[in-house]
Coordinates of C-alpha atoms in Angstrom, one line a residue:
Chain A
M27 CA -26.7 -23.3 69.6
T28 CA -25.5 -22.5 66.4
E29 CA -25.0 -23.8 63.4
I30 CA -23.3 -22.5 60.1
T31 CA -25.8 -23.6 57.2
F32 CA -24.6 -24.9 53.4
P33 CA -26.8 -23.6 50.6
A34 CA -27.8 -26.4 49.1
G35 CA -27.1 -27.3 45.8
A36 CA -29.8 -25.0 44.7
A37 CA -27.1 -21.9 44.8
N38 CA -25.2 -23.9 42.4
Q39 CA -27.5 -24.4 39.8
A40 CA -28.3 -20.4 40.3
E41 CA -24.8 -19.5 39.5
A42 CA -24.6 -21.6 36.7
D43 CA -28.0 -20.4 35.2
R44 CA -27.1 -16.4 35.1
G45 CA -25.4 -16.7 32.3
P46 CA -21.6 -16.2 31.2
L47 CA -19.4 -13.6 32.7
S48 CA -18.6 -11.6 29.0
A49 CA -23.0 -11.2 28.8
R50 CA -22.9 -9.8 31.9
I51 CA -19.9 -7.3 32.1
A52 CA -20.7 -6.4 28.4
A53 CA -24.6 -6.0 28.9
L54 CA -23.2 -3.0 32.4
P55 CA -23.6 0.7 31.8
R56 CA -21.6 2.9 30.3
V57 CA -19.7 4.7 33.1
D58 CA -18.9 0.5 34.6
R59 CA -17.4 -0.7 31.7
R60 CA -14.8 2.7 30.7
L61 CA -13.6 2.5 34.5
L62 CA -12.5 -1.0 33.6
L63 CA -11.3 0.4 30.4
G64 CA -9.2 2.5 32.0
F65 CA -7.7 0.4 35.4
V66 CA -7.2 -2.4 32.6
C67 CA -5.4 0.5 30.0
V68 CA -3.7 1.1 32.7
S69 CA -2.4 -2.2 34.0
L70 CA -1.1 -2.9 30.8
L71 CA 1.2 0.4 30.7
A72 CA 2.7 -0.8 34.1
L73 CA 2.7 -4.2 32.3
V74 CA 4.8 -3.6 29.2
L75 CA 7.1 -1.5 31.4
G76 CA 8.1 -4.4 33.8
L77 CA 8.3 -6.4 30.6
G78 CA 10.6 -4.2 28.7
F79 CA 12.4 -3.7 31.6
G80 CA 13.0 -7.2 33.3
L81 CA 14.3 -8.3 29.7
T82 CA 16.7 -5.5 29.5
T83 CA 17.5 -6.8 33.2
A84 CA 18.2 -10.8 31.8
L85 CA 20.2 -9.4 28.7
A86 CA 22.4 -7.3 30.7
R87 CA 22.8 -10.3 33.3
G88 CA 23.3 -12.9 30.8
G89 CA 26.1 -10.2 29.2
M90 CA 24.7 -8.9 25.7
I91 CA 24.0 -5.3 27.2
A92 CA 26.3 -3.9 28.8
L93 CA 24.9 -1.3 31.8
D94 CA 27.3 0.3 34.7
A95 CA 26.8 -0.4 38.5
D96 CA 24.2 2.9 39.0
S97 CA 22.1 2.1 35.9
A98 CA 21.6 -1.8 36.4
Y99 CA 20.4 -0.8 40.0
R100 CA 18.8 1.4 38.4
V101 CA 16.4 -0.8 35.9
L102 CA 16.3 -3.1 38.6
T103 CA 13.8 -1.1 40.5
L104 CA 12.0 -0.5 37.9
H105 CA 11.7 -3.9 36.0
G106 CA 10.9 -5.0 40.0
T107 CA 8.7 -1.9 40.6
S108 CA 6.5 -1.4 37.1
A109 CA 5.9 -5.3 37.3
F110 CA 5.7 -6.4 40.7
F111 CA 3.3 -3.8 42.0
W112 CA 2.0 -1.4 39.4
W113 CA 1.4 -4.7 37.2
L114 CA 0.2 -7.1 39.9
Y115 CA -2.0 -4.9 41.6
L116 CA -3.3 -2.6 39.2
A117 CA -4.9 -6.1 36.9
Q118 CA -6.1 -7.3 40.3
V119 CA -8.1 -4.0 41.0
A120 CA -9.3 -4.4 37.4
L121 CA -10.1 -7.9 37.6
M122 CA -11.5 -7.1 40.9
I123 CA -14.1 -5.1 40.0
G124 CA -15.1 -7.0 37.0
L125 CA -16.4 -9.5 38.7
A126 CA -17.4 -7.4 41.3
A127 CA -19.7 -5.8 38.5
G128 CA -20.4 -9.5 36.9
E129 CA -22.6 -10.9 40.8
S130 CA -24.5 -6.9 39.9
T131 CA -27.5 -6.6 37.6
E132 CA -27.1 -3.2 38.2
G133 CA -23.3 -2.5 37.8
L134 CA -20.8 -1.3 40.1
K135 CA -22.0 0.2 43.3
A136 CA -19.8 3.2 44.8
R137 CA -18.7 4.6 42.2
P138 CA -17.7 7.2 43.0
L139 CA -14.4 5.6 45.2
I140 CA -13.6 3.7 42.4
I141 CA -13.7 7.5 40.3
A142 CA -11.0 8.7 43.3
G143 CA -8.8 5.1 43.4
V144 CA -8.5 6.1 39.3
V145 CA -7.3 9.1 40.4
V146 CA -4.8 7.8 43.1
L147 CA -3.4 4.6 41.9
V148 CA -2.2 7.1 38.2
S149 CA -0.7 9.3 41.0
G150 CA 1.0 6.8 42.6
L151 CA 2.3 4.9 38.7
V152 CA 3.6 8.4 38.1
L153 CA 5.0 8.6 41.9
S154 CA 6.7 6.0 41.5
E155 CA 8.3 5.6 38.1
G156 CA 10.0 9.2 38.5
T157 CA 11.1 8.1 40.8
A158 CA 13.2 4.8 40.8
L159 CA 14.2 7.2 36.7
L160 CA 15.5 9.9 38.4
R161 CA 16.5 9.6 42.1
T162 CA 18.5 7.0 43.6
P163 CA 17.5 3.7 43.3
L164 CA 16.2 1.8 46.0
L165 CA 14.8 -1.8 44.7
Y166 CA 10.9 -2.5 44.3
D167 CA 11.0 -2.8 48.5
A168 CA 12.0 1.7 48.8
N169 CA 15.0 0.2 51.3
P170 CA 15.3 3.2 53.1
D171 CA 19.0 2.3 53.7
L172 CA 20.1 2.7 50.6
G173 CA 18.9 6.1 50.6
R174 CA 20.0 7.4 53.7
E175 CA 21.6 10.0 51.8
D176 CA 18.9 11.1 49.6
P177 CA 15.2 11.2 51.0
R178 CA 13.6 12.7 48.8
A179 CA 14.4 8.5 47.0
V180 CA 12.4 7.6 50.1
A181 CA 9.8 9.6 49.9
G182 CA 9.1 9.3 46.4
M183 CA 9.1 5.5 46.8
A184 CA 7.2 5.3 50.0
G185 CA 5.0 8.1 48.8
G186 CA 4.0 5.4 45.6
H187 CA 4.0 3.0 47.5
L188 CA 1.6 3.8 49.8
L189 CA -1.0 5.6 47.2
L190 CA -1.0 2.5 45.5
A191 CA -2.4 0.8 49.5
L192 CA -4.8 4.1 49.1
G193 CA -6.3 3.8 45.8
L194 CA -6.7 -0.9 47.0
V195 CA -8.1 0.7 49.9
L196 CA -10.8 2.5 47.7
T197 CA -11.1 0.6 44.6
S198 CA -11.4 -3.0 47.7
L199 CA -14.7 -0.9 49.7
A200 CA -15.8 -0.3 46.1
A201 CA -15.7 -3.9 45.7
I202 CA -17.3 -5.1 48.8
V203 CA -20.2 -2.9 48.8
T204 CA -21.3 -4.7 45.5
V205 CA -21.3 -7.9 46.4
L206 CA -22.9 -7.0 49.2
R207 CA -25.8 -5.4 47.4
A208 CA -25.9 -8.4 44.8
R209 CA -26.4 -10.9 48.3
D210 CA -29.8 -13.2 46.6
R211 CA -32.5 -10.2 48.1
V212 CA -34.5 -13.4 49.9
T213 CA -31.9 -15.7 51.2
G214 CA -29.2 -13.0 51.6
A215 CA -26.2 -16.4 50.4
M216 CA -24.0 -14.2 48.2
T217 CA -22.3 -16.9 44.9
A218 CA -19.1 -18.6 45.1
M219 CA -17.7 -15.8 43.1
G220 CA -19.8 -13.1 45.2
F221 CA -18.2 -13.9 48.5
G222 CA -14.1 -14.7 46.7
V223 CA -14.9 -11.1 46.0
L224 CA -15.8 -9.9 49.0
A225 CA -12.7 -12.4 50.9
W226 CA -9.9 -11.1 48.0
A227 CA -10.9 -7.2 48.7
G228 CA -11.0 -7.9 52.6
F229 CA -7.4 -9.5 52.2
L230 CA -6.7 -6.4 49.6
I231 CA -7.4 -3.6 52.5
V232 CA -5.1 -5.7 55.1
S233 CA -2.3 -5.7 52.6
A234 CA -2.6 -1.7 52.5
I235 CA -2.6 -1.7 56.1
A236 CA 0.6 -3.6 56.5
A237 CA 1.9 -0.8 53.7
V238 CA 1.4 1.8 55.7
N239 CA 3.2 -0.2 58.6
A240 CA 5.6 -0.3 56.0
F241 CA 6.4 2.5 54.6
L242 CA 4.7 5.4 56.5
P243 CA 7.8 5.3 58.6
N244 CA 9.8 6.1 55.8
L245 CA 8.5 8.6 54.2
L246 CA 8.1 10.3 57.8
W247 CA 12.4 10.4 58.0
A248 CA 11.9 10.9 54.8
F249 CA 9.8 14.4 55.5
G250 CA 12.5 14.8 58.7
R251 CA 8.9 13.8 61.1
G252 CA 10.2 10.7 63.1
A253 CA 13.0 8.7 63.4
F254 CA 14.4 6.6 60.6
P255 CA 13.2 3.3 60.6
A256 CA 15.5 0.6 62.1
D257 CA 13.0 -2.0 61.4
A258 CA 12.3 -1.4 57.5
A259 CA 13.2 -5.0 56.7
T260 CA 11.4 -6.2 59.3
E261 CA 8.4 -4.6 58.1
W262 CA 8.4 -5.5 54.4
H263 CA 8.7 -8.9 55.1
I264 CA 5.4 -8.3 57.0
L265 CA 3.5 -6.9 53.9
F266 CA 5.5 -9.5 51.4
H267 CA 4.2 -12.1 53.0
N268 CA 0.7 -10.5 51.9
L269 CA 2.2 -10.4 48.3
H270 CA 2.8 -13.9 47.9
Y271 CA -0.9 -15.0 48.7
L272 CA -2.6 -12.1 47.4
P273 CA -2.0 -12.9 43.6
L274 CA -2.0 -16.1 44.2
M275 CA -5.9 -15.7 45.4
A276 CA -6.7 -13.4 42.6
T277 CA -5.2 -16.2 40.6
V278 CA -7.5 -18.5 41.8
L279 CA -10.8 -16.7 41.7
T280 CA -9.8 -16.2 38.5
W281 CA -9.3 -19.9 37.3
Y282 CA -12.9 -20.2 39.2
A283 CA -14.3 -17.7 36.9
L284 CA -12.4 -19.0 33.8
T285 CA -13.2 -22.6 34.2
Q286 CA -16.8 -21.7 33.9
E287 CA -17.0 -19.4 30.7
T288 CA -14.5 -21.3 29.3
T289 CA -16.6 -24.7 29.3
G290 CA -19.1 -24.0 31.0
T291 CA -18.1 -26.2 34.7
T292 CA -19.1 -25.3 37.5
S293 CA -17.9 -26.5 40.6
A294 CA -17.9 -30.3 41.1
F295 CA -17.7 -30.1 45.1
G296 CA -20.9 -26.8 45.6
S297 CA -20.7 -23.6 45.7
G298 CA -20.5 -23.9 49.8
F299 CA -17.0 -25.1 49.7
S300 CA -15.1 -23.5 46.7
K301 CA -16.2 -20.5 50.2
V302 CA -14.4 -22.6 52.7
V303 CA -11.6 -22.9 49.5
F304 CA -11.6 -19.3 49.3
S305 CA -11.4 -17.9 53.5
S306 CA -8.6 -20.9 53.3
Y307 CA -6.9 -18.0 52.1
L308 CA -7.3 -15.5 54.8
V309 CA -6.9 -18.0 57.3
F310 CA -3.5 -19.3 56.3
V311 CA -1.6 -16.4 55.7
P312 CA -1.0 -15.8 59.6
P313 CA -0.1 -18.2 60.1
T314 CA 3.1 -19.8 58.0
S315 CA 4.7 -16.2 57.4
L316 CA 7.8 -16.7 59.6
Y317 CA 9.8 -18.2 57.4
H318 CA 10.5 -14.9 56.2
M319 CA 12.1 -13.9 59.2
F320 CA 14.7 -17.1 58.6
L321 CA 17.4 -15.3 57.5
E322 CA 16.9 -12.6 60.7
P323 CA 19.9 -13.7 62.4
N324 CA 18.8 -13.4 66.1
L325 CA 15.5 -15.1 65.3
A326 CA 14.8 -18.1 67.9
E327 CA 15.4 -21.6 67.6
S328 CA 12.5 -22.1 69.1
V329 CA 10.5 -19.8 66.2
R330 CA 12.4 -21.6 63.5
V331 CA 11.4 -25.1 64.3
T332 CA 7.9 -23.4 64.6
G333 CA 8.2 -21.8 61.3
S334 CA 9.4 -24.1 59.1
L335 CA 6.7 -27.0 60.2
L336 CA 3.8 -24.2 59.2
S337 CA 5.3 -23.5 55.7
L338 CA 4.4 -27.1 55.2
F339 CA 1.1 -25.4 54.8
V340 CA 1.8 -22.1 52.5
S341 CA 0.1 -23.5 49.7
V342 CA -2.8 -25.9 51.2
P343 CA -5.3 -23.0 49.8
T344 CA -3.4 -23.5 46.3
L345 CA -3.6 -27.4 46.6
T346 CA -6.7 -27.6 47.1
A347 CA -8.1 -25.1 44.7
F348 CA -6.6 -26.9 42.3
L349 CA -8.0 -30.4 43.1
V350 CA -11.3 -28.5 42.8
I351 CA -10.8 -27.1 39.5
V352 CA -9.0 -30.2 37.8
S353 CA -11.3 -32.8 39.1
S354 CA -14.3 -30.9 38.0
L355 CA -13.3 -30.6 34.6
E356 CA -11.9 -33.8 34.3
L357 CA -16.0 -35.8 35.6
A358 CA -17.3 -32.7 33.0
T359 CA -15.4 -33.6 30.2
R360 CA -15.6 -37.6 31.3
A361 CA -19.6 -37.1 31.4
K362 CA -19.6 -35.6 27.9
G363 CA -18.1 -39.0 26.4
T364 CA -15.9 -42.2 27.4
P365 CA -11.9 -40.1 26.1
A366 CA -9.6 -43.1 26.9
G367 CA -7.1 -43.4 28.8
L368 CA -6.4 -41.8 32.7
F369 CA -5.8 -38.4 30.4
G370 CA -7.1 -38.7 27.6
W371 CA -9.7 -36.5 29.2
I372 CA -7.2 -33.4 28.7
G373 CA -7.0 -33.6 25.3
R374 CA -10.8 -32.5 24.8
L375 CA -10.3 -29.3 27.0
P376 CA -11.1 -26.4 24.9
W377 CA -7.4 -26.0 23.9
G378 CA -8.0 -23.5 21.1
N379 CA -9.3 -21.1 22.8
P380 CA -6.6 -18.3 24.1
A381 CA -8.1 -17.4 27.9
F382 CA -8.0 -21.3 28.1
S383 CA -4.6 -22.2 26.5
A384 CA -3.3 -19.4 29.0
M385 CA -5.0 -20.8 32.6
G386 CA -3.5 -24.9 31.6
V387 CA -0.1 -22.7 30.9
A388 CA -1.6 -20.9 34.7
I389 CA -2.0 -24.2 35.7
V390 CA 1.5 -26.2 35.2
S391 CA 3.5 -23.3 35.8
T392 CA 1.9 -22.9 39.5
L393 CA 3.4 -26.1 39.9
L394 CA 6.4 -26.2 38.5
G395 CA 6.7 -22.9 40.7
L396 CA 5.6 -24.7 44.0
V397 CA 8.4 -27.4 43.7
F398 CA 11.0 -24.5 44.0
A399 CA 9.8 -22.7 46.3
F400 CA 8.9 -25.3 48.6
V401 CA 13.6 -25.8 48.1
L402 CA 13.3 -22.1 49.0
I403 CA 11.9 -21.9 52.0
Q404 CA 13.5 -24.8 54.1
E405 CA 15.4 -23.1 56.9
K406 CA 18.7 -24.5 55.5
F407 CA 18.5 -23.6 52.5
A408 CA 16.9 -20.3 53.1
P409 CA 20.5 -18.7 54.5
L410 CA 22.2 -20.2 51.6
I411 CA 20.3 -19.5 48.6
S412 CA 17.9 -16.4 49.0
D413 CA 20.2 -13.8 47.5
T414 CA 21.4 -15.7 45.3
L415 CA 19.6 -16.6 40.9
F416 CA 17.4 -18.5 42.2
V417 CA 15.3 -16.4 43.9
P418 CA 14.1 -15.2 40.9
G419 CA 14.4 -18.5 38.5
Y420 CA 11.9 -19.6 40.7
F421 CA 9.7 -16.9 41.4
H422 CA 9.4 -16.3 37.5
F423 CA 7.0 -19.5 37.5
F424 CA 4.7 -17.6 40.0
A425 CA 4.9 -13.6 38.7
V426 CA 5.4 -14.6 34.9
G427 CA 3.8 -18.0 34.6
A428 CA 1.0 -18.8 36.9
V429 CA 0.4 -14.8 37.8
T430 CA 0.5 -13.0 34.2
E431 CA -0.8 -15.6 32.0
T432 CA -3.8 -16.0 34.1
F433 CA -4.3 -11.8 34.5
L434 CA -4.3 -12.3 31.0
A435 CA -6.9 -14.4 30.4
G436 CA -9.2 -12.7 32.3
F437 CA -8.4 -10.1 30.3
L438 CA -8.8 -11.9 27.1
V439 CA -12.6 -12.5 28.5
I440 CA -13.4 -9.5 29.4
I441 CA -12.0 -6.6 26.9
P442 CA -14.5 -8.0 23.9
A443 CA -16.7 -7.7 25.7
L444 CA -16.0 -4.7 26.9
T445 CA -14.9 -3.5 23.7
G446 CA -17.3 -6.1 20.7
R447 CA -13.3 -6.4 19.8
A448 CA -13.3 -11.0 18.6
V449 CA -9.9 -12.0 20.1
W450 CA -7.0 -11.0 17.7
Q451 CA -5.4 -14.1 15.7
P452 CA -6.9 -16.8 18.5
R453 CA -4.8 -19.4 17.5
L454 CA -1.6 -17.4 17.7
M455 CA -2.5 -16.5 21.1
A456 CA -3.3 -19.8 22.2
A457 CA 0.1 -20.8 21.7
M458 CA 1.8 -18.5 23.2
P459 CA 1.4 -19.1 26.6
W460 CA 2.9 -22.3 25.6
L461 CA 6.4 -20.2 24.3
V462 CA 6.2 -18.8 27.1
L463 CA 6.4 -21.7 29.3
V464 CA 9.4 -23.6 27.2
G465 CA 10.7 -19.7 28.0
L466 CA 10.6 -20.0 31.8
V467 CA 11.9 -23.3 32.2
I468 CA 15.6 -22.2 30.0
F469 CA 15.1 -19.3 32.1
G470 CA 13.6 -21.3 35.8
A471 CA 16.3 -23.8 35.4
C472 CA 19.2 -21.4 34.4
G473 CA 18.5 -19.0 37.0
M474 CA 18.1 -21.9 39.4
L475 CA 21.0 -23.8 39.1
A476 CA 22.9 -20.4 39.2
G477 CA 21.9 -20.1 42.4
L478 CA 22.8 -23.1 43.2
Q479 CA 26.3 -22.9 42.2
G480 CA 26.7 -19.4 44.2
V481 CA 25.7 -16.6 41.7
P482 CA 24.7 -13.3 43.2
R483 CA 21.5 -12.1 43.0
R484 CA 21.5 -8.7 42.0
T485 CA 25.4 -7.8 41.0
F486 CA 25.9 -7.9 37.5
D487 CA 28.9 -8.1 37.0
I488 CA 30.0 -11.4 38.4
A489 CA 33.5 -11.8 36.6
Y490 CA 35.0 -11.6 40.0
D491 CA 38.4 -10.2 37.9
G492 CA 38.5 -13.6 36.3
A493 CA 37.8 -15.6 39.2
A494 CA 34.0 -16.5 38.8
P495 CA 33.7 -20.3 37.8
A496 CA 33.7 -21.4 34.6
G497 CA 30.1 -22.2 34.2
W498 CA 28.5 -19.6 35.6
H499 CA 28.6 -17.4 32.1
A500 CA 27.2 -20.4 30.2
L501 CA 24.8 -20.8 32.9
M502 CA 24.1 -16.6 33.0
V503 CA 23.3 -17.0 28.8
G504 CA 20.7 -19.2 29.2
F505 CA 18.7 -16.9 31.9
A506 CA 19.2 -14.1 29.3
V507 CA 18.2 -16.7 26.3
G508 CA 15.4 -18.2 28.6
A509 CA 14.1 -14.1 28.8
M510 CA 14.1 -13.4 25.7
V511 CA 11.8 -16.7 24.8
F512 CA 9.3 -16.3 27.4
A513 CA 9.8 -12.1 26.8
S514 CA 8.9 -13.0 23.2
G515 CA 5.5 -15.3 23.9
L516 CA 4.6 -12.0 26.1
A517 CA 4.5 -9.6 23.8
I518 CA 2.3 -10.6 21.3
E519 CA 0.2 -12.3 24.2
L520 CA -0.2 -8.0 25.0
F521 CA -0.1 -6.6 21.2
G522 CA -2.9 -9.2 21.0
V523 CA -4.5 -8.0 24.0
L524 CA -3.8 -3.8 22.7
R525 CA -6.2 -5.3 19.9
M526 CA -9.2 -6.1 21.4
L527 CA -8.8 -2.7 22.9
V528 CA -7.9 -0.6 19.7
G529 CA -7.9 -0.8 16.4
G530 CA -9.0 -4.8 16.1
K531 CA -11.9 -6.0 14.1
R532 CA -15.6 -5.8 16.0
G533 CA -16.5 -9.9 16.0
V534 CA -18.0 -12.3 17.9
P535 CA -19.4 -10.8 21.3
M536 CA -17.3 -13.9 23.2
A537 CA -21.0 -13.9 25.3
A538 CA -22.2 -16.0 22.3
M539 CA -18.9 -17.7 22.3
A540 CA -19.3 -19.1 25.6
P541 CA -20.6 -22.7 26.3
R542 CA -23.7 -22.0 28.4
P543 CA -22.4 -22.8 31.7
A544 CA -23.6 -26.6 32.9
G545 CA -23.2 -28.9 36.0
V546 CA -20.9 -30.9 37.2
P547 CA -22.8 -34.5 37.5
G548 CA -20.6 -37.4 39.8
G549 CA -18.0 -40.0 39.6
A550 CA -14.6 -40.6 39.9
A551 CA -11.6 -38.0 39.1
W552 CA -7.8 -39.3 40.2
T553 CA -6.4 -36.6 37.8
G554 CA -5.6 -34.3 40.0
P555 CA -4.7 -36.2 42.8
I556 CA -1.9 -38.1 41.1
A557 CA -0.6 -34.5 40.1
V558 CA -0.8 -34.0 43.9
V559 CA 1.2 -36.6 44.3
L560 CA 3.4 -36.3 41.6
L561 CA 4.4 -33.2 43.2
V562 CA 5.4 -34.2 46.2
A563 CA 7.6 -37.1 44.8
L564 CA 8.7 -33.9 42.8
M565 CA 9.4 -31.2 44.6
T566 CA 11.2 -34.2 47.6
G567 CA 13.6 -35.0 44.3
A568 CA 13.9 -31.2 43.9
T569 CA 15.0 -30.9 47.6
I570 CA 17.1 -33.9 47.1
G571 CA 18.6 -32.6 43.9
T572 CA 19.2 -29.5 45.8
F573 CA 21.4 -31.0 48.6
E574 CA 23.7 -33.3 46.0
V575 CA 24.5 -29.5 43.9
M576 CA 25.1 -27.6 46.9
R577 CA 27.7 -30.8 48.6
S578 CA 29.6 -31.2 45.0
L579 CA 30.3 -27.0 45.3
P580 CA 33.8 -26.7 45.6
I581 CA 33.7 -23.8 48.3
V582 CA 31.9 -23.9 50.7
V583 CA 28.8 -20.6 50.5
V584 CA 27.7 -18.3 52.9
G585 CA 24.6 -17.2 53.5
G586 CA 23.4 -13.6 52.9
H587 CA 21.3 -11.3 55.1
A588 CA 19.9 -8.9 52.6
G589 CA 16.7 -11.5 52.4
H590 CA 14.5 -11.2 49.7
Chain B
M2 CA -31.6 -23.1 67.5
R3 CA -29.9 -20.3 65.7
S4 CA -27.7 -20.6 62.4
I5 CA -25.4 -18.2 61.4
P6 CA -25.1 -17.6 57.1
L7 CA -22.3 -20.0 55.6
E8 CA -20.0 -16.2 54.6
A9 CA -20.2 -14.6 58.0
G10 CA -19.6 -17.7 60.0
L11 CA -16.7 -18.1 57.4
V12 CA -15.4 -14.1 57.7
L13 CA -15.6 -14.9 61.5
G14 CA -13.5 -18.0 61.3
V15 CA -10.8 -15.8 59.8
A16 CA -11.0 -12.9 62.2
L17 CA -10.9 -15.7 65.2
V18 CA -7.5 -17.0 63.6
W19 CA -5.9 -13.4 63.0
A20 CA -7.1 -12.8 66.5
V21 CA -5.4 -16.1 68.3
L22 CA -2.5 -15.2 65.7
A23 CA -1.7 -11.0 66.8
A24 CA -2.4 -12.3 69.9
V25 CA 0.8 -14.6 70.2
Y26 CA 2.8 -12.1 69.1
R27 CA 2.0 -9.6 71.4
F28 CA 2.8 -12.4 74.0
S29 CA 5.6 -13.8 72.9
P30 CA 9.0 -12.3 73.9
A31 CA 10.9 -14.6 71.0
L32 CA 8.8 -13.7 68.4
G33 CA 9.4 -9.3 69.4
M34 CA 8.3 -8.2 66.0
P35 CA 5.4 -5.1 66.8
G36 CA 4.9 -4.7 63.4
Y37 CA 2.8 -8.8 63.9
V38 CA 1.3 -7.6 66.4
R39 CA -0.6 -4.4 64.4
V40 CA -0.8 -6.0 60.9
W41 CA -2.9 -9.1 62.0
G42 CA -4.2 -6.9 64.9
A43 CA -5.5 -4.4 62.2
G44 CA -7.0 -7.8 60.2
A45 CA -8.6 -9.1 63.4
V46 CA -11.4 -6.3 62.8
M47 CA -11.5 -5.9 59.3
F48 CA -12.4 -9.0 59.3
L49 CA -15.2 -8.6 61.9
A50 CA -17.1 -5.8 60.7
L51 CA -16.6 -8.1 57.2
A52 CA -19.0 -10.8 59.0
M53 CA -20.9 -7.6 60.9
P54 CA -23.2 -7.2 57.9
L55 CA -22.9 -10.7 56.4
L56 CA -24.9 -12.0 59.9
R57 CA -27.1 -8.5 59.6
W58 CA -29.0 -9.9 56.6
R59 CA -31.4 -12.5 59.1

């Protein structure tokens, strides 16, 4: 008989006792700090590109600048490629390597793999951006159908994505070796973060395999070595499903690290339960993938029903992690005094800390995104709204508000530890995430409402010779204004992050500012469960509201087919 | 009675789920998506391999 052993409470204490992450990163060998800085800088370059092209896209959609059809598609391709692929994955590599290095007192292991990873990833970034800039724009999914007459464009985009996959494998292997060698020398136990990095790196490797499955046939066809990839859309959806989960898993792991770093709070549920939550991402990935196929016309009805039921589980890991973090924070904060009322403890959190502020906005944004994600993935809605502006309207709550704000929060901890420079204008930097959230709410509300009224997702000229509904114009202007607001907030945050890299003043190391890690006492914490109940109520309300808006339309909307 | 570390148990559980899903996609004619078999199957093998060093400690 075999039993699984859960680590005792001592494991939690050991995690609390080893000091702040920023101090551990500051103590890394020089070569590791330089490698880490390299990944941070390259990922920020991708963010600058993604932000610039994204703002251009939104302004064009709002009619504030004019782009011809070819340029519009090119800018959209550059935005998606820079932001969705390169920013989100280069930043993940930087954070994964940073968190892995923080587990080991001797720094990173398997450095040659990491150095090779830098070379491969930078090459891939250059190839992707160059192809999107100079050849036929294929959109970020490198759709080979759009490149039938320009195989070099297909080769360049597929090649860029395959180099990204190779770079992810190399760096993930190094992270795995690092956290495995950092295990307790006596018991072999891992910290919750060490195990989280292991699971995350494993998931990145599997996603790289999915990328090879999706893009290698495109590359072979472009070189005349294979048949045209007729199943490209289906293979893309497999990868795309992983690409939904990976940034969210990275986000939750970063929240876990940031909570400890900025408040000194460890999980009230113990390190063993945190490991269960982290691994639950991997458990829920394959079964929930079917909803991406709802737009396939030949999908059997039984599969549609099964996919609908399984899609209900898609947010279980993220909501569980949310409950763990919020409840742990509530218990730890209440233990320091008696805050007034049910939610008074929230005001005592360190909102003046830019990293914590960005994390707080990320959590709110995640919940908002979940409300509307559940509208989109319902089998009856998916064919109607998947090719409309509803999609960018809702997913920027995840891509910008949740994931980008979290990754920048992680950088706000890591970069000062690497450079010794103080956080630039901490009060301003703590306020900017809220400006981003305001912009996202405007952008999301206008985009989703426009989508429900039939505004297409990737067609820039929506005048339809004057036949378009009059209300569309105002919504598109609101969409662009929202984008300008959140892009302004993000641009200021980016400037602040760059000032910590170059030219910023030397300051108090973050390690000295970080509170001493402490355990969490027992007690009752109701905010997390109340938030989840509210979330379910909002999801129900959003579904009813969507039905009502669509029933009130003067025309019947026929769904698209191109997938999301 | 023999005990296995929590970390190894969790990763083995993940490998099992991915293997079962790969098998479902392989043997269910209604699905007909070989790419899923390849990706989930490769994932199952990868997580199984990842569990090995976690098991070998004891």
